[in-house]
């Protein structure tokens, strides 16, 4: 699986995360949260960044001045993809629990929210996929829309400020069947009430992927008016050339044979 790994630079740490990394990296070093995405063309619509609140992340050294917050599993994969200074080895400066990162302000490349977006908790983040960090595009990802809706509804319970989950959701991609806010449309249509409706969310995701990719037309950015199919690799290259993203591959997941 070939992902686009995006570099979300930390602008302001949540207090507990600041405590956890204190003295562990050089003064003035850049730290990035690094989500893995299959939809680089939707990055204009980022409104927050998700971490699994119960997952443990590492702060991994890229080079003298740059560090990534990702799962250890992702760091081990990256070590063999020419991403870190030393091939095949990883250097961890600190461990941070997801819940301690919540509230951190990060810069999300291409996002229309130029003031930055917050790190928020998502219970359904899988530790075994991507980097364990997920960038949130509620306009085009049903999972993300269901989660930000839930977070805004129960902000106190989740220990966040309500406004962090309520950044404006801008239309990014026009589609003939679901309009220009594909995810909210599908969440409503399939009567999805919460992030726990996993079966309907899986179906909504499939529909959103297909419609977005084959029928979608970008409404914003440098490739405005172009078909998603055509614009997708262009947005990706632009991000990579700007140093704001890089290619990250996941080794094939082993399929356990049932016939022995
Ligand atoms: C931004 C985005 C915008 C995404 C969108 C999707 C969509 P898949 O399809 O199941 O293989 N993701 C990445 N890592 C994780 C993780 N560890 N746990 C849970 N979700 C994760 O999954 C690929 C997508 O799942 C990724 O692409 C990421 O969300 C999320 F408009 O990034 B995506 C219709 C989907 N739209």
PDB file of C-alpha atoms and ligand atoms in Angstrom:
ATOM      1  CA  UNK A   1       0.000   0.000   0.000  1.00  0.00           C
ATOM      2  CA  UNK A   2       1.559   3.325  -1.062  1.00  0.00           C
ATOM      3  CA  UNK A   3       0.548   6.216   1.188  1.00  0.00           C
ATOM      4  CA  UNK A   4       1.314   9.895   1.161  1.00  0.00           C
ATOM      5  CA  UNK A   5       2.808  10.793   4.538  1.00  0.00           C
ATOM      6  CA  UNK A   6       2.084  14.413   5.378  1.00  0.00           C
ATOM      7  CA  UNK A   7       4.190  16.591   7.696  1.00  0.00           C
ATOM      8  CA  UNK A   8       2.035  18.471  10.211  1.00  0.00           C
ATOM      9  CA  UNK A   9       4.409  20.749  12.077  1.00  0.00           C
ATOM     10  CA  UNK A  10       3.755  21.299  15.770  1.00  0.00           C
ATOM     11  CA  UNK A  11       3.047  24.986  16.431  1.00  0.00           C
ATOM     12  CA  UNK A  12       2.095  24.688  20.089  1.00  0.00           C
ATOM     13  CA  UNK A  13       2.198  21.591  22.313  1.00  0.00           C
ATOM     14  CA  UNK A  14      -0.570  20.534  24.662  1.00  0.00           C
ATOM     15  CA  UNK A  15       0.833  20.915  28.232  1.00  0.00           C
ATOM     16  CA  UNK A  16       1.232  17.176  28.938  1.00  0.00           C
ATOM     17  CA  UNK A  17       3.009  16.534  25.640  1.00  0.00           C
ATOM     18  CA  UNK A  18       5.329  19.470  26.315  1.00  0.00           C
ATOM     19  CA  UNK A  19       6.158  17.860  29.668  1.00  0.00           C
ATOM     20  CA  UNK A  20       6.766  14.438  28.070  1.00  0.00           C
ATOM     21  CA  UNK A  21       9.314  15.723  25.561  1.00  0.00           C
ATOM     22  CA  UNK A  22      10.985  18.333  27.768  1.00  0.00           C
ATOM     23  CA  UNK A  23      14.765  18.118  27.536  1.00  0.00           C
ATOM     24  CA  UNK A  24      14.637  15.156  25.145  1.00  0.00           C
ATOM     25  CA  UNK A  25      15.181  16.984  21.859  1.00  0.00           C
ATOM     26  CA  UNK A  26      17.377  19.979  20.972  1.00  0.00           C
ATOM     27  CA  UNK A  27      16.007  23.453  21.578  1.00  0.00           C
ATOM     28  CA  UNK A  28      14.301  24.731  18.419  1.00  0.00           C
ATOM     29  CA  UNK A  29      14.024  21.331  16.700  1.00  0.00           C
ATOM     30  CA  UNK A  30      10.962  20.847  14.462  1.00  0.00           C
ATOM     31  CA  UNK A  31       8.490  18.151  15.404  1.00  0.00           C
ATOM     32  CA  UNK A  32       5.900  16.831  12.956  1.00  0.00           C
ATOM     33  CA  UNK A  33       2.854  14.639  13.412  1.00  0.00           C
ATOM     34  CA  UNK A  34       2.856  12.450  10.313  1.00  0.00           C
ATOM     35  CA  UNK A  35      -0.486  11.032   9.135  1.00  0.00           C
ATOM     36  CA  UNK A  36      -0.581   8.552   6.243  1.00  0.00           C
ATOM     37  CA  UNK A  37      -3.290   9.242   3.671  1.00  0.00           C
ATOM     38  CA  UNK A  38      -4.591   7.674   0.460  1.00  0.00           C
ATOM     39  CA  UNK A  39      -6.260  10.937  -0.557  1.00  0.00           C
ATOM     40  CA  UNK A  40      -3.703  13.725  -0.912  1.00  0.00           C
ATOM     41  CA  UNK A  41      -6.142  15.692  -3.109  1.00  0.00           C
ATOM     42  CA  UNK A  42      -8.409  16.228  -0.085  1.00  0.00           C
ATOM     43  CA  UNK A  43      -5.748  17.902   2.073  1.00  0.00           C
ATOM     44  CA  UNK A  44      -7.349  21.317   1.468  1.00  0.00           C
ATOM     45  CA  UNK A  45     -10.185  20.122   3.686  1.00  0.00           C
ATOM     46  CA  UNK A  46      -8.224  19.165   6.803  1.00  0.00           C
ATOM     47  CA  UNK A  47      -9.895  20.414   9.995  1.00  0.00           C
ATOM     48  CA  UNK A  48      -8.039  18.436  12.664  1.00  0.00           C
ATOM     49  CA  UNK A  49      -5.595  15.561  13.170  1.00  0.00           C
ATOM     50  CA  UNK A  50      -6.510  12.358  14.997  1.00  0.00           C
ATOM     51  CA  UNK A  51      -4.494  10.176  17.339  1.00  0.00           C
ATOM     52  CA  UNK A  52      -5.626   7.082  19.200  1.00  0.00           C
ATOM     53  CA  UNK A  53      -5.902   8.325  22.812  1.00  0.00           C
ATOM     54  CA  UNK A  54      -4.745   4.993  24.226  1.00  0.00           C
ATOM     55  CA  UNK A  55      -1.949   4.357  21.735  1.00  0.00           C
ATOM     56  CA  UNK A  56       1.685   5.022  22.538  1.00  0.00           C
ATOM     57  CA  UNK A  57       3.611   7.062  20.002  1.00  0.00           C
ATOM     58  CA  UNK A  58       7.325   7.609  19.717  1.00  0.00           C
ATOM     59  CA  UNK A  59       9.204  10.793  18.996  1.00  0.00           C
ATOM     60  CA  UNK A  60      11.625   9.597  16.307  1.00  0.00           C
ATOM     61  CA  UNK A  61      14.686  11.428  15.116  1.00  0.00           C
ATOM     62  CA  UNK A  62      14.800  12.121  11.371  1.00  0.00           C
ATOM     63  CA  UNK A  63      17.957  14.241  11.473  1.00  0.00           C
ATOM     64  CA  UNK A  64      19.553  16.742  13.887  1.00  0.00           C
ATOM     65  CA  UNK A  65      16.710  19.223  13.596  1.00  0.00           C
ATOM     66  CA  UNK A  66      13.629  17.174  12.738  1.00  0.00           C
ATOM     67  CA  UNK A  67      11.519  14.641  14.607  1.00  0.00           C
ATOM     68  CA  UNK A  68       8.381  12.639  13.759  1.00  0.00           C
ATOM     69  CA  UNK A  69       5.562  11.547  16.057  1.00  0.00           C
ATOM     70  CA  UNK A  70       4.379   8.143  14.762  1.00  0.00           C
ATOM     71  CA  UNK A  71       3.964   4.564  15.991  1.00  0.00           C
ATOM     72  CA  UNK A  72       7.086   2.503  16.510  1.00  0.00           C
ATOM     73  CA  UNK A  73       5.818   0.088  13.899  1.00  0.00           C
ATOM     74  CA  UNK A  74       5.695   2.873  11.285  1.00  0.00           C
ATOM     75  CA  UNK A  75       9.156   4.080  12.300  1.00  0.00           C
ATOM     76  CA  UNK A  76      10.556   0.581  11.694  1.00  0.00           C
ATOM     77  CA  UNK A  77       9.036   0.587   8.208  1.00  0.00           C
ATOM     78  CA  UNK A  78      10.325   4.086   7.460  1.00  0.00           C
ATOM     79  CA  UNK A  79      13.823   3.112   8.510  1.00  0.00           C
ATOM     80  CA  UNK A  80      14.098   1.027   5.334  1.00  0.00           C
ATOM     81  CA  UNK A  81      12.639   3.668   3.004  1.00  0.00           C
ATOM     82  CA  UNK A  82      15.389   6.264   3.091  1.00  0.00           C
ATOM     83  CA  UNK A  83      13.381   8.581   5.332  1.00  0.00           C
ATOM     84  CA  UNK A  84      15.708   8.764   8.345  1.00  0.00           C
ATOM     85  CA  UNK A  85      19.344   9.857   8.319  1.00  0.00           C
ATOM     86  CA  UNK A  86      20.609   6.366   9.146  1.00  0.00           C
ATOM     87  CA  UNK A  87      19.324   3.500   6.960  1.00  0.00           C
ATOM     88  CA  UNK A  88      17.828   0.602   8.886  1.00  0.00           C
ATOM     89  CA  UNK A  89      18.026   2.120  12.342  1.00  0.00           C
ATOM     90  CA  UNK A  90      15.611   4.147  14.416  1.00  0.00           C
ATOM     91  CA  UNK A  91      16.349   6.563  17.227  1.00  0.00           C
ATOM     92  CA  UNK A  92      13.554   7.258  19.687  1.00  0.00           C
ATOM     93  CA  UNK A  93      13.830  10.387  21.817  1.00  0.00           C
ATOM     94  CA  UNK A  94      10.657   9.888  23.882  1.00  0.00           C
ATOM     95  CA  UNK A  95       7.378   8.039  24.241  1.00  0.00           C
ATOM     96  CA  UNK A  96       4.093   9.967  24.268  1.00  0.00           C
ATOM     97  CA  UNK A  97       0.605   8.636  24.962  1.00  0.00           C
ATOM     98  CA  UNK A  98      -1.988   9.779  22.423  1.00  0.00           C
ATOM     99  CA  UNK A  99      -4.234  11.398  25.045  1.00  0.00           C
ATOM    100  CA  UNK A 100      -1.341  13.672  26.084  1.00  0.00           C
ATOM    101  CA  UNK A 101      -0.961  14.967  22.515  1.00  0.00           C
ATOM    102  CA  UNK A 102      -4.650  15.942  22.272  1.00  0.00           C
ATOM    103  CA  UNK A 103      -5.027  19.728  22.076  1.00  0.00           C
ATOM    104  CA  UNK A 104      -1.689  20.279  20.320  1.00  0.00           C
ATOM    105  CA  UNK A 105      -1.879  22.849  17.502  1.00  0.00           C
ATOM    106  CA  UNK A 106      -0.327  21.779  14.186  1.00  0.00           C
ATOM    107  CA  UNK A 107       0.098  23.306  10.744  1.00  0.00           C
ATOM    108  CA  UNK A 108      -1.744  21.201   8.147  1.00  0.00           C
ATOM    109  CA  UNK A 109      -0.190  21.685   4.662  1.00  0.00           C
ATOM    110  CA  UNK A 110      -2.709  22.920   2.041  1.00  0.00           C
ATOM    111  CA  UNK A 111      -5.524  23.147   4.586  1.00  0.00           C
ATOM    112  CA  UNK A 112      -7.810  26.125   4.114  1.00  0.00           C
ATOM    113  CA  UNK A 113      -7.477  26.514   7.900  1.00  0.00           C
ATOM    114  CA  UNK A 114      -4.166  28.333   7.698  1.00  0.00           C
ATOM    115  CA  UNK A 115      -4.161  29.204  11.396  1.00  0.00           C
ATOM    116  CA  UNK A 116      -3.535  25.510  12.154  1.00  0.00           C
ATOM    117  CA  UNK A 117      -5.691  22.618  13.341  1.00  0.00           C
ATOM    118  CA  UNK A 118      -5.907  20.732  16.654  1.00  0.00           C
ATOM    119  CA  UNK A 119      -4.988  17.181  17.506  1.00  0.00           C
ATOM    120  CA  UNK A 120      -8.111  15.337  18.661  1.00  0.00           C
ATOM    121  CA  UNK A 121      -8.862  11.801  19.916  1.00  0.00           C
ATOM    122  CA  UNK A 122     -10.306   9.083  17.657  1.00  0.00           C
ATOM    123  CA  UNK A 123     -11.038   5.752  19.306  1.00  0.00           C
ATOM    124  CA  UNK A 124     -11.069   3.830  16.030  1.00  0.00           C
ATOM    125  CA  UNK A 125      -7.480   4.630  14.984  1.00  0.00           C
ATOM    126  CA  UNK A 126      -5.779   1.326  14.230  1.00  0.00           C
ATOM    127  CA  UNK A 127      -2.236   0.895  15.587  1.00  0.00           C
ATOM    128  CA  UNK A 128      -1.544  -1.589  12.785  1.00  0.00           C
ATOM    129  CA  UNK A 129      -2.198   0.732   9.842  1.00  0.00           C
ATOM    130  CA  UNK A 130      -0.275   3.667   8.415  1.00  0.00           C
ATOM    131  CA  UNK A 131       1.474   5.733  11.065  1.00  0.00           C
ATOM    132  CA  UNK A 132      -1.274   5.605  13.716  1.00  0.00           C
ATOM    133  CA  UNK A 133      -1.833   9.312  13.036  1.00  0.00           C
ATOM    134  CA  UNK A 134      -4.798  10.240  10.816  1.00  0.00           C
ATOM    135  CA  UNK A 135      -5.520  13.582   9.243  1.00  0.00           C
ATOM    136  CA  UNK A 136      -9.178  14.501   9.341  1.00  0.00           C
ATOM    137  CA  UNK A 137     -11.141  15.584   6.280  1.00  0.00           C
ATOM    138  CA  UNK A 138     -14.798  15.591   7.383  1.00  0.00           C
ATOM    139  CA  UNK A 139     -16.015  16.886   4.001  1.00  0.00           C
ATOM    140  CA  UNK A 140     -14.897  13.695   2.217  1.00  0.00           C
ATOM    141  CA  UNK A 141     -14.292  11.015   4.841  1.00  0.00           C
ATOM    142  CA  UNK A 142     -17.420   9.607   6.533  1.00  0.00           C
ATOM    143  CA  UNK A 143     -15.341   8.263   9.456  1.00  0.00           C
ATOM    144  CA  UNK A 144     -13.933  11.724  10.054  1.00  0.00           C
ATOM    145  CA  UNK A 145     -17.312  13.431   9.823  1.00  0.00           C
ATOM    146  CA  UNK A 146     -18.872  10.950  12.262  1.00  0.00           C
ATOM    147  CA  UNK A 147     -15.981  11.469  14.677  1.00  0.00           C
ATOM    148  CA  UNK A 148     -15.905  15.288  14.652  1.00  0.00           C
ATOM    149  CA  UNK A 149     -19.702  15.307  15.082  1.00  0.00           C
ATOM    150  CA  UNK A 150     -19.380  13.022  18.117  1.00  0.00           C
ATOM    151  CA  UNK A 151     -16.491  15.068  19.559  1.00  0.00           C
ATOM    152  CA  UNK A 152     -18.402  18.350  19.254  1.00  0.00           C
ATOM    153  CA  UNK A 153     -21.483  16.773  20.842  1.00  0.00           C
ATOM    154  CA  UNK A 154     -19.571  15.414  23.851  1.00  0.00           C
ATOM    155  CA  UNK A 155     -16.608  17.781  24.082  1.00  0.00           C
ATOM    156  CA  UNK A 156     -16.460  17.673  27.902  1.00  0.00           C
ATOM    157  CA  UNK A 157     -16.530  13.895  27.986  1.00  0.00           C
ATOM    158  CA  UNK A 158     -13.635  13.771  25.517  1.00  0.00           C
ATOM    159  CA  UNK A 159     -11.735  16.463  27.415  1.00  0.00           C
ATOM    160  CA  UNK A 160     -11.484  18.852  24.488  1.00  0.00           C
ATOM    161  CA  UNK A 161     -12.655  22.354  23.682  1.00  0.00           C
ATOM    162  CA  UNK A 162     -15.799  22.187  21.583  1.00  0.00           C
ATOM    163  CA  UNK A 163     -14.500  24.729  19.049  1.00  0.00           C
ATOM    164  CA  UNK A 164     -11.540  22.461  18.208  1.00  0.00           C
ATOM    165  CA  UNK A 165     -13.997  19.983  16.668  1.00  0.00           C
ATOM    166  CA  UNK A 166     -16.093  22.666  14.997  1.00  0.00           C
ATOM    167  CA  UNK A 167     -13.789  24.238  12.423  1.00  0.00           C
ATOM    168  CA  UNK A 168     -15.702  25.059   9.283  1.00  0.00           C
ATOM    169  CA  UNK A 169     -16.063  22.171   6.839  1.00  0.00           C
ATOM    170  CA  UNK A 170     -15.375  23.611   3.381  1.00  0.00           C
ATOM    171  CA  UNK A 171     -16.484  21.878   0.164  1.00  0.00           C
ATOM    172  CA  UNK A 172     -13.402  20.511  -1.615  1.00  0.00           C
ATOM    173  CA  UNK A 173     -14.728  18.112  -4.250  1.00  0.00           C
ATOM    174  CA  UNK A 174     -17.886  18.345  -6.370  1.00  0.00           C
ATOM    175  CA  UNK A 175     -19.609  15.044  -7.174  1.00  0.00           C
ATOM    176  CA  UNK A 176     -22.734  14.358  -9.269  1.00  0.00           C
ATOM    177  CA  UNK A 177     -24.339  11.896  -6.837  1.00  0.00           C
ATOM    178  CA  UNK A 178     -23.490  13.272  -3.370  1.00  0.00           C
ATOM    179  CA  UNK A 179     -22.976  17.001  -3.907  1.00  0.00           C
ATOM    180  CA  UNK A 180     -19.900  18.836  -2.680  1.00  0.00           C
ATOM    181  CA  UNK A 181     -19.936  17.565   0.904  1.00  0.00           C
ATOM    182  CA  UNK A 182     -19.803  13.879   0.176  1.00  0.00           C
ATOM    183  CA  UNK A 183     -19.196  12.609   3.714  1.00  0.00           C
ATOM    184  CA  UNK A 184     -21.939  14.560   5.537  1.00  0.00           C
ATOM    185  CA  UNK A 185     -24.317  13.534   2.717  1.00  0.00           C
ATOM    186  CA  UNK A 186     -23.520   9.821   3.063  1.00  0.00           C
ATOM    187  CA  UNK A 187     -23.543   9.870   6.865  1.00  0.00           C
ATOM    188  CA  UNK A 188     -27.060  11.272   6.731  1.00  0.00           C
ATOM    189  CA  UNK A 189     -28.204   8.998   3.900  1.00  0.00           C
ATOM    190  CA  UNK A 190     -27.007   5.816   5.610  1.00  0.00           C
ATOM    191  CA  UNK A 191     -28.374   7.033   8.972  1.00  0.00           C
ATOM    192  CA  UNK A 192     -25.002   6.844  10.696  1.00  0.00           C
ATOM    193  CA  UNK A 193     -25.429   8.063  14.266  1.00  0.00           C
ATOM    194  CA  UNK A 194     -21.940   7.632  15.706  1.00  0.00           C
ATOM    195  CA  UNK A 195     -18.407   6.395  14.982  1.00  0.00           C
ATOM    196  CA  UNK A 196     -19.537   3.061  16.424  1.00  0.00           C
ATOM    197  CA  UNK A 197     -21.736   2.338  13.385  1.00  0.00           C
ATOM    198  CA  UNK A 198     -18.782   0.595  11.801  1.00  0.00           C
ATOM    199  CA  UNK A 199     -20.663  -1.457   9.244  1.00  0.00           C
ATOM    200  CA  UNK A 200     -22.465   1.505   7.658  1.00  0.00           C
ATOM    201  CA  UNK A 201     -19.291   3.574   7.890  1.00  0.00           C
ATOM    202  CA  UNK A 202     -17.413   0.938   5.929  1.00  0.00           C
ATOM    203  CA  UNK A 203     -20.070   1.103   3.226  1.00  0.00           C
ATOM    204  CA  UNK A 204     -20.074   4.916   3.232  1.00  0.00           C
ATOM    205  CA  UNK A 205     -16.285   4.907   2.860  1.00  0.00           C
ATOM    206  CA  UNK A 206     -16.425   2.625  -0.176  1.00  0.00           C
ATOM    207  CA  UNK A 207     -19.078   4.803  -1.816  1.00  0.00           C
ATOM    208  CA  UNK A 208     -17.150   7.997  -1.038  1.00  0.00           C
ATOM    209  CA  UNK A 209     -13.897   6.576  -2.438  1.00  0.00           C
ATOM    210  CA  UNK A 210     -15.517   5.502  -5.699  1.00  0.00           C
ATOM    211  CA  UNK A 211     -17.564   8.631  -6.282  1.00  0.00           C
ATOM    212  CA  UNK A 212     -14.733  10.956  -5.274  1.00  0.00           C
ATOM    213  CA  UNK A 213     -12.133   9.254  -7.433  1.00  0.00           C
ATOM    214  CA  UNK A 214     -14.112   8.543 -10.611  1.00  0.00           C
ATOM    215  CA  UNK A 215     -16.592  11.435 -10.632  1.00  0.00           C
ATOM    216  CA  UNK A 216     -15.074  14.096  -8.397  1.00  0.00           C
ATOM    217  CA  UNK A 217     -13.905  17.508  -9.557  1.00  0.00           C
ATOM    218  CA  UNK A 218     -11.682  19.679  -7.374  1.00  0.00           C
ATOM    219  CA  UNK A 219     -13.287  22.949  -6.261  1.00  0.00           C
ATOM    220  CA  UNK A 220     -10.219  24.584  -4.687  1.00  0.00           C
ATOM    221  CA  UNK A 221      -6.464  24.942  -5.002  1.00  0.00           C
ATOM    222  CA  UNK A 222      -4.061  25.028  -7.943  1.00  0.00           C
ATOM    223  CA  UNK A 223      -5.894  22.241  -9.787  1.00  0.00           C
ATOM    224  CA  UNK A 224      -9.386  23.664  -9.326  1.00  0.00           C
ATOM    225  CA  UNK A 225     -11.747  22.428 -12.069  1.00  0.00           C
ATOM    226  CA  UNK A 226      -9.711  19.291 -12.789  1.00  0.00           C
ATOM    227  CA  UNK A 227     -10.948  15.739 -12.317  1.00  0.00           C
ATOM    228  CA  UNK A 228      -9.745  14.096  -9.089  1.00  0.00           C
ATOM    229  CA  UNK A 229      -8.336  11.195 -11.072  1.00  0.00           C
ATOM    230  CA  UNK A 230      -6.036  13.635 -12.896  1.00  0.00           C
ATOM    231  CA  UNK A 231      -5.384  16.090 -10.066  1.00  0.00           C
ATOM    232  CA  UNK A 232      -4.590  13.538  -7.359  1.00  0.00           C
ATOM    233  CA  UNK A 233      -1.006  12.746  -8.469  1.00  0.00           C
ATOM    234  CA  UNK A 234      -0.405  16.440  -9.179  1.00  0.00           C
ATOM    235  CA  UNK A 235      -1.359  17.495  -5.647  1.00  0.00           C
ATOM    236  CA  UNK A 236       0.787  14.696  -4.296  1.00  0.00           C
ATOM    237  CA  UNK A 237       3.854  15.747  -6.306  1.00  0.00           C
ATOM    238  CA  UNK A 238       3.370  19.347  -5.308  1.00  0.00           C
ATOM    239  CA  UNK A 239       3.340  18.418  -1.617  1.00  0.00           C
ATOM    240  CA  UNK A 240       6.400  16.211  -1.996  1.00  0.00           C
ATOM    241  CA  UNK A 241       8.342  18.828  -3.960  1.00  0.00           C
ATOM    242  CA  UNK A 242       7.507  21.421  -1.303  1.00  0.00           C
ATOM    243  CA  UNK A 243       8.989  19.099   1.352  1.00  0.00           C
ATOM    244  CA  UNK A 244       5.626  18.850   3.065  1.00  0.00           C
ATOM    245  CA  UNK A 245       5.034  15.178   2.338  1.00  0.00           C
ATOM    246  CA  UNK A 246       6.828  11.994   1.295  1.00  0.00           C
ATOM    247  CA  UNK A 247       5.960   8.549  -0.017  1.00  0.00           C
ATOM    248  CA  UNK A 248       5.496   5.878   2.633  1.00  0.00           C
ATOM    249  CA  UNK A 249       4.816   2.229   1.830  1.00  0.00           C
ATOM    250  CA  UNK A 250       3.365  -0.383   4.027  1.00  0.00           C
ATOM    251  CA  UNK A 251       4.571  -3.952   3.581  1.00  0.00           C
ATOM    252  CA  UNK A 252       1.873  -6.333   2.325  1.00  0.00           C
ATOM    253  CA  UNK A 253      -0.198  -7.604   5.199  1.00  0.00           C
ATOM    254  CA  UNK A 254       0.243 -11.331   5.606  1.00  0.00           C
ATOM    255  CA  UNK A 255      -2.865 -13.291   4.817  1.00  0.00           C
ATOM    256  CA  UNK A 256      -3.271 -16.346   7.014  1.00  0.00           C
ATOM    257  CA  UNK A 257      -4.132 -19.288   4.835  1.00  0.00           C
ATOM    258  CA  UNK A 258      -7.165 -21.171   6.055  1.00  0.00           C
ATOM    259  CA  UNK A 259      -6.476 -24.276   4.034  1.00  0.00           C
ATOM    260  CA  UNK A 260      -3.126 -24.760   5.761  1.00  0.00           C
TER     261      UNK A 260
HETATM  262  C1  LIG B   1      -7.329  11.535   4.666  1.00  0.00           C
HETATM  263  C2  LIG B   1      -8.578  11.127   4.019  1.00  0.00           C
HETATM  264  C3  LIG B   1      -9.514  11.922   3.368  1.00  0.00           C
HETATM  265  C4  LIG B   1      -8.762   9.739   4.055  1.00  0.00           C
HETATM  266  C5  LIG B   1     -10.625  11.320   2.810  1.00  0.00           C
HETATM  267  C6  LIG B   1      -9.865   9.109   3.514  1.00  0.00           C
HETATM  268  C7  LIG B   1     -10.819   9.905   2.884  1.00  0.00           C
HETATM  269  P1  LIG B   1      -8.360   2.465   4.049  1.00  0.00           P
HETATM  270  O1  LIG B   1      -9.126   3.057   2.959  1.00  0.00           O
HETATM  271  O2  LIG B   1      -9.204   1.765   5.066  1.00  0.00           O
HETATM  272  O3  LIG B   1      -7.147   1.677   3.646  1.00  0.00           O
HETATM  273  N1  LIG B   1      -6.325   6.016   8.102  1.00  0.00           N
HETATM  274  C8  LIG B   1      -4.987   5.993   7.901  1.00  0.00           C
HETATM  275  N2  LIG B   1      -4.373   5.361   8.903  1.00  0.00           N
HETATM  276  C9  LIG B   1      -5.338   4.945   9.748  1.00  0.00           C
HETATM  277  C10 LIG B   1      -5.333   4.238  10.977  1.00  0.00           C
HETATM  278  N3  LIG B   1      -4.200   3.832  11.539  1.00  0.00           N
HETATM  279  N4  LIG B   1      -6.517   3.972  11.576  1.00  0.00           N
HETATM  280  C11 LIG B   1      -7.676   4.395  11.021  1.00  0.00           C
HETATM  281  N5  LIG B   1      -7.743   5.082   9.870  1.00  0.00           N
HETATM  282  C12 LIG B   1      -6.593   5.356   9.242  1.00  0.00           C
HETATM  283  O4  LIG B   1      -7.762   3.672   4.890  1.00  0.00           O
HETATM  284  C13 LIG B   1      -7.029   4.719   4.384  1.00  0.00           C
HETATM  285  C14 LIG B   1      -7.557   5.936   5.041  1.00  0.00           C
HETATM  286  O5  LIG B   1      -7.874   5.640   6.419  1.00  0.00           O
HETATM  287  C15 LIG B   1      -6.546   7.059   5.057  1.00  0.00           C
HETATM  288  O6  LIG B   1      -6.865   8.068   4.075  1.00  0.00           O
HETATM  289  C16 LIG B   1      -6.839   7.720   6.395  1.00  0.00           C
HETATM  290  O7  LIG B   1      -7.854   8.651   6.088  1.00  0.00           O
HETATM  291  C17 LIG B   1      -7.364   6.623   7.262  1.00  0.00           C
HETATM  292  F1  LIG B   1     -11.531  12.064   2.197  1.00  0.00           F
HETATM  293  O8  LIG B   1      -6.657  10.296   4.900  1.00  0.00           O
HETATM  294  B1  LIG B   1      -7.565   9.135   4.783  1.00  0.00           B
HETATM  295  C18 LIG B   1     -13.636   7.836   1.660  1.00  0.00           C
HETATM  296  C19 LIG B   1     -12.347   8.051   2.425  1.00  0.00           C
HETATM  297  N6  LIG B   1     -11.981   9.407   2.303  1.00  0.00           N
END
